[in-house]
């Protein structure tokens, strides 16, 4: 795996997933990959309206993969626990 830093912006709704369980999953992913930063964005929280609009998120769950330059490299509709999607996107 390359040493480039990948950022995942994960959009979710607390109606379906809890931040607590997502935090555990994101820690496991960071431990496994090492070169990934994950930002959890609850679309139900009004303070996240700008970022949700910026990336055009209308349905959840959605993973947005960003390069180290902040460019969208991939977009996947999948839960954060779907590590096979992360493997595919970062390979």
mmCIF file of C-alpha atoms in Angstrom:
data_model
loop_
_atom_site.group_PDB
_atom_site.id
_atom_site.type_symbol
_atom_site.label_atom_id
_atom_site.label_comp_id
_atom_site.label_asym_id
_atom_site.label_seq_id
_atom_site.Cartn_x
_atom_site.Cartn_y
_atom_site.Cartn_z
ATOM 1 C CA UNK A 1 0.000 0.000 0.000
ATOM 2 C CA UNK A 2 1.286 3.444 -0.832
ATOM 3 C CA UNK A 3 2.297 5.954 1.801
ATOM 4 C CA UNK A 4 -0.020 8.705 0.493
ATOM 5 C CA UNK A 5 -2.540 10.023 2.972
ATOM 6 C CA UNK A 6 -6.174 9.294 2.117
ATOM 7 C CA UNK A 7 -9.079 11.103 3.718
ATOM 8 C CA UNK A 8 -12.556 9.644 3.925
ATOM 9 C CA UNK A 9 -15.515 11.893 4.648
ATOM 10 C CA UNK A 10 -18.284 9.561 5.808
ATOM 11 C CA UNK A 11 -21.830 10.904 5.723
ATOM 12 C CA UNK A 12 -24.332 9.129 7.937
ATOM 13 C CA UNK A 13 -27.621 9.669 9.742
ATOM 14 C CA UNK A 14 -27.936 9.098 13.456
ATOM 15 C CA UNK A 15 -31.350 7.613 12.704
ATOM 16 C CA UNK A 16 -29.510 4.536 11.370
ATOM 17 C CA UNK A 17 -26.004 4.567 12.858
ATOM 18 C CA UNK A 18 -24.617 5.858 16.130
ATOM 19 C CA UNK A 19 -21.507 8.014 16.231
ATOM 20 C CA UNK A 20 -20.215 5.818 19.019
ATOM 21 C CA UNK A 21 -20.283 2.656 16.897
ATOM 22 C CA UNK A 22 -18.870 4.534 13.895
ATOM 23 C CA UNK A 23 -15.989 5.838 16.005
ATOM 24 C CA UNK A 24 -15.062 2.253 16.885
ATOM 25 C CA UNK A 25 -15.200 1.214 13.227
ATOM 26 C CA UNK A 26 -13.148 4.220 12.105
ATOM 27 C CA UNK A 27 -10.474 3.457 14.735
ATOM 28 C CA UNK A 28 -10.275 -0.129 13.493
ATOM 29 C CA UNK A 29 -9.884 1.106 9.894
ATOM 30 C CA UNK A 30 -7.182 3.624 10.877
ATOM 31 C CA UNK A 31 -5.318 0.903 12.774
ATOM 32 C CA UNK A 32 -5.531 -1.440 9.795
ATOM 33 C CA UNK A 33 -4.606 1.004 7.025
ATOM 34 C CA UNK A 34 -2.545 3.578 8.918
ATOM 35 C CA UNK A 35 -2.624 6.161 6.138
ATOM 36 C CA UNK A 36 -6.329 7.056 6.363
ATOM 37 C CA UNK A 37 -8.028 9.927 8.131
ATOM 38 C CA UNK A 38 -11.780 9.608 8.627
ATOM 39 C CA UNK A 39 -14.212 12.437 9.252
ATOM 40 C CA UNK A 40 -17.709 11.475 10.390
ATOM 41 C CA UNK A 41 -20.475 13.823 9.220
ATOM 42 C CA UNK A 42 -23.983 13.444 10.644
ATOM 43 C CA UNK A 43 -26.380 14.790 7.993
ATOM 44 C CA UNK A 44 -29.050 15.295 10.668
ATOM 45 C CA UNK A 45 -26.928 17.955 12.400
ATOM 46 C CA UNK A 46 -27.636 21.455 10.983
ATOM 47 C CA UNK A 47 -23.995 22.502 11.509
ATOM 48 C CA UNK A 48 -23.089 20.012 8.753
ATOM 49 C CA UNK A 49 -25.444 21.473 6.138
ATOM 50 C CA UNK A 50 -22.637 23.278 4.291
ATOM 51 C CA UNK A 51 -20.388 20.229 3.864
ATOM 52 C CA UNK A 52 -23.360 18.030 2.971
ATOM 53 C CA UNK A 53 -24.353 20.522 0.277
ATOM 54 C CA UNK A 54 -20.756 20.953 -0.906
ATOM 55 C CA UNK A 55 -20.481 17.252 -1.730
ATOM 56 C CA UNK A 56 -24.082 16.936 -2.945
ATOM 57 C CA UNK A 57 -25.044 14.292 -0.420
ATOM 58 C CA UNK A 58 -28.748 13.506 -0.500
ATOM 59 C CA UNK A 59 -28.748 9.867 0.630
ATOM 60 C CA UNK A 60 -26.720 8.073 3.270
ATOM 61 C CA UNK A 61 -24.476 6.272 3.874
ATOM 62 C CA UNK A 62 -21.887 7.796 1.533
ATOM 63 C CA UNK A 63 -18.091 7.654 1.625
ATOM 64 C CA UNK A 64 -16.210 10.429 -0.175
ATOM 65 C CA UNK A 65 -12.523 9.600 -0.729
ATOM 66 C CA UNK A 66 -10.277 12.656 -0.996
ATOM 67 C CA UNK A 67 -6.674 12.864 -2.141
ATOM 68 C CA UNK A 68 -4.115 14.641 0.014
ATOM 69 C CA UNK A 69 -4.844 17.709 -2.155
ATOM 70 C CA UNK A 70 -8.550 17.609 -1.257
ATOM 71 C CA UNK A 71 -9.698 16.384 -4.668
ATOM 72 C CA UNK A 72 -12.533 13.837 -4.758
ATOM 73 C CA UNK A 73 -10.951 10.560 -5.855
ATOM 74 C CA UNK A 74 -13.992 8.314 -5.386
ATOM 75 C CA UNK A 75 -17.514 8.271 -4.030
ATOM 76 C CA UNK A 76 -19.186 5.135 -2.731
ATOM 77 C CA UNK A 77 -22.622 4.462 -1.263
ATOM 78 C CA UNK A 78 -21.698 1.948 1.406
ATOM 79 C CA UNK A 79 -21.523 1.673 5.181
ATOM 80 C CA UNK A 80 -18.203 2.454 6.857
ATOM 81 C CA UNK A 81 -17.987 -1.170 7.958
ATOM 82 C CA UNK A 82 -17.655 -2.241 4.289
ATOM 83 C CA UNK A 83 -13.859 -2.427 4.390
ATOM 84 C CA UNK A 84 -13.761 -4.144 0.989
ATOM 85 C CA UNK A 85 -14.990 -0.837 -0.493
ATOM 86 C CA UNK A 86 -12.125 0.982 1.247
ATOM 87 C CA UNK A 87 -9.592 -1.571 -0.053
ATOM 88 C CA UNK A 88 -10.909 -1.084 -3.582
ATOM 89 C CA UNK A 89 -10.856 2.724 -3.384
ATOM 90 C CA UNK A 90 -7.345 3.040 -1.942
ATOM 91 C CA UNK A 91 -5.696 0.393 -4.126
#
